[in-house]
Amino acid sequence: MDNQQHGNDPSAAGGDYFVVKAKEQGVTVIGLTRGKDTRFHHTEKLDKGEVLIAQFTDHTSAVKIRGKALVYTKHGLIDTEE
């Protein structure tokens, strides 16, 4: 089966992966919807040292991160403390 049948086509809206590594307990990663009304649609809590690998999709257009974390993207490393 090809990736498009499962909605995993990286060339689709978004498709970029990112990684969040928590530097403290209770880091919150919040997914925001795509479309004319942006809303929260998914929340994850990470403990210190935990890693979340996620992908932008047809439904997720943005991510909000609360707490001290390292965010790895194709654009580089982002430290939420800086």
Coordinates of N, CA and C in Angstrom, one line a residue, residues 11-70:
S11 N 3.9 15.0 1.5 CA 3.8 16.2 0.7 C 2.4 16.8 0.9
A12 N 1.5 16.1 1.6 CA 0.2 16.7 1.9 C 0.3 17.9 2.8
A13 N -0.8 18.6 3.1 CA -0.7 19.8 4.0 C 0.1 19.5 5.2
G14 N 1.2 20.2 5.3 CA 2.2 20.0 6.4 C 3.0 18.7 6.1
G15 N 2.9 17.7 6.9 CA 3.6 16.5 6.7 C 5.0 16.5 7.4
D16 N 5.4 17.7 7.9 CA 6.7 17.8 8.5 C 6.6 17.2 9.9
Y17 N 7.7 16.4 10.3 CA 7.8 15.9 11.6 C 8.6 16.9 12.5
F18 N 8.3 16.8 13.8 CA 9.1 17.5 14.8 C 9.2 16.6 16.1
V19 N 10.2 16.9 16.9 CA 10.4 16.1 18.1 C 10.4 17.1 19.3
V20 N 9.8 16.7 20.4 CA 9.8 17.5 21.6 C 10.4 16.7 22.7
K21 N 11.4 17.2 23.3 CA 12.0 16.5 24.5 C 11.9 17.3 25.7
A22 N 11.2 16.8 26.7 CA 10.9 17.5 27.9 C 12.2 17.7 28.8
K23 N 12.5 18.9 29.2 CA 13.6 19.2 30.1 C 13.1 19.2 31.6
E24 N 11.8 19.1 31.8 CA 11.3 19.2 33.2 C 10.0 18.4 33.2
Q25 N 9.5 18.1 34.4 CA 8.2 17.4 34.5 C 7.0 18.3 34.0
G26 N 6.0 17.7 33.4 CA 4.8 18.4 33.1 C 4.8 19.3 31.9
V27 N 5.7 19.1 30.9 CA 5.7 19.9 29.7 C 4.4 19.5 28.9
T28 N 3.7 20.5 28.5 CA 2.5 20.3 27.7 C 2.7 20.7 26.3
V29 N 2.3 19.7 25.4 CA 2.3 19.9 24.0 C 0.8 20.0 23.5
I30 N 0.4 21.1 22.9 CA -1.0 21.2 22.5 C -1.0 21.4 21.0
G31 N -1.8 20.5 20.3 CA -2.1 20.6 18.9 C -3.2 21.5 18.6
L32 N -3.0 22.4 17.6 CA -4.1 23.3 17.1 C -4.6 23.0 15.8
T33 N -5.9 23.1 15.6 CA -6.5 22.7 14.3 C -6.2 23.7 13.2
R34 N -6.4 23.2 12.0 CA -6.3 23.9 10.7 C -7.7 24.4 10.3
G35 N -7.8 25.5 9.7 CA -9.1 26.0 9.2 C -9.4 27.4 9.7
K36 N -10.6 27.9 9.4 CA -10.9 29.2 9.7 C -11.1 29.5 11.2
D37 N -11.4 28.5 12.0 CA -11.5 28.6 13.4 C -10.4 27.7 14.0
T38 N -9.3 28.3 14.5 CA -8.3 27.6 15.2 C -8.7 27.2 16.6
R39 N -8.6 25.9 16.9 CA -9.0 25.4 18.2 C -7.9 24.3 18.7
F40 N -7.9 24.1 20.0 CA -7.1 23.0 20.6 C -7.8 21.7 20.2
H41 N -7.0 20.8 19.7 CA -7.6 19.5 19.5 C -6.9 18.3 20.1
H42 N -5.7 18.5 20.6 CA -5.0 17.4 21.3 C -4.0 17.9 22.2
T43 N -3.9 17.3 23.4 CA -2.9 17.7 24.4 C -2.1 16.5 24.9
E44 N -0.8 16.7 25.1 CA 0.0 15.6 25.6 C 0.8 16.2 26.8
K45 N 1.0 15.5 27.9 CA 1.8 15.9 29.0 C 3.1 15.0 29.0
L46 N 4.3 15.7 29.0 CA 5.5 14.9 29.0 C 6.2 15.1 30.3
D47 N 6.8 14.0 30.8 CA 7.7 14.1 32.0 C 9.1 14.3 31.6
K48 N 9.9 14.7 32.5 CA 11.3 15.0 32.2 C 12.0 13.8 31.5
G49 N 12.6 14.1 30.3 CA 13.3 13.1 29.5 C 12.5 12.4 28.5
E50 N 11.1 12.6 28.6 CA 10.2 12.0 27.6 C 10.3 12.7 26.3
V51 N 10.1 11.9 25.2 CA 10.2 12.5 23.9 C 8.9 12.2 23.1
L52 N 8.4 13.2 22.4 CA 7.2 13.1 21.6 C 7.6 13.3 20.2
I53 N 7.3 12.4 19.3 CA 7.6 12.6 17.8 C 6.2 12.8 17.2
A54 N 6.0 13.9 16.5 CA 4.7 14.3 16.0 C 4.9 14.8 14.6
Q55 N 3.7 15.0 13.9 CA 3.7 15.4 12.5 C 2.6 16.4 12.3
F56 N 2.9 17.4 11.5 CA 1.8 18.3 11.1 C 1.0 17.6 10.0
T57 N -0.3 17.7 10.1 CA -1.3 17.0 9.2 C -2.3 17.9 8.6
D58 N -3.3 17.3 7.9 CA -4.4 18.1 7.4 C -5.2 18.7 8.5
H59 N -5.1 18.1 9.8 CA -5.9 18.6 10.9 C -5.1 19.5 11.8
T60 N -3.8 19.3 11.9 CA -2.9 20.0 12.8 C -2.1 21.1 12.0
S61 N -2.3 22.3 12.4 CA -1.5 23.4 11.7 C -0.5 24.0 12.5
A62 N -0.6 23.9 13.9 CA 0.3 24.5 14.8 C 0.4 23.8 16.1
V63 N 1.5 24.0 16.8 CA 1.6 23.3 18.1 C 2.1 24.4 19.1
K64 N 1.5 24.3 20.3 CA 1.9 25.2 21.4 C 2.6 24.4 22.5
I65 N 3.8 24.8 23.0 CA 4.5 24.1 24.0 C 4.7 24.9 25.2
R66 N 4.2 24.3 26.4 CA 4.4 25.0 27.7 C 5.4 24.2 28.5
G67 N 6.4 24.9 29.0 CA 7.4 24.3 29.8 C 8.7 24.3 29.2
K68 N 9.7 23.8 29.9 CA 11.1 23.7 29.4 C 11.3 22.5 28.5
A69 N 11.6 22.7 27.2 CA 11.7 21.6 26.3 C 12.7 21.9 25.2
L70 N 13.2 20.9 24.5 CA 13.9 21.1 23.3 C 13.0 20.6 22.2

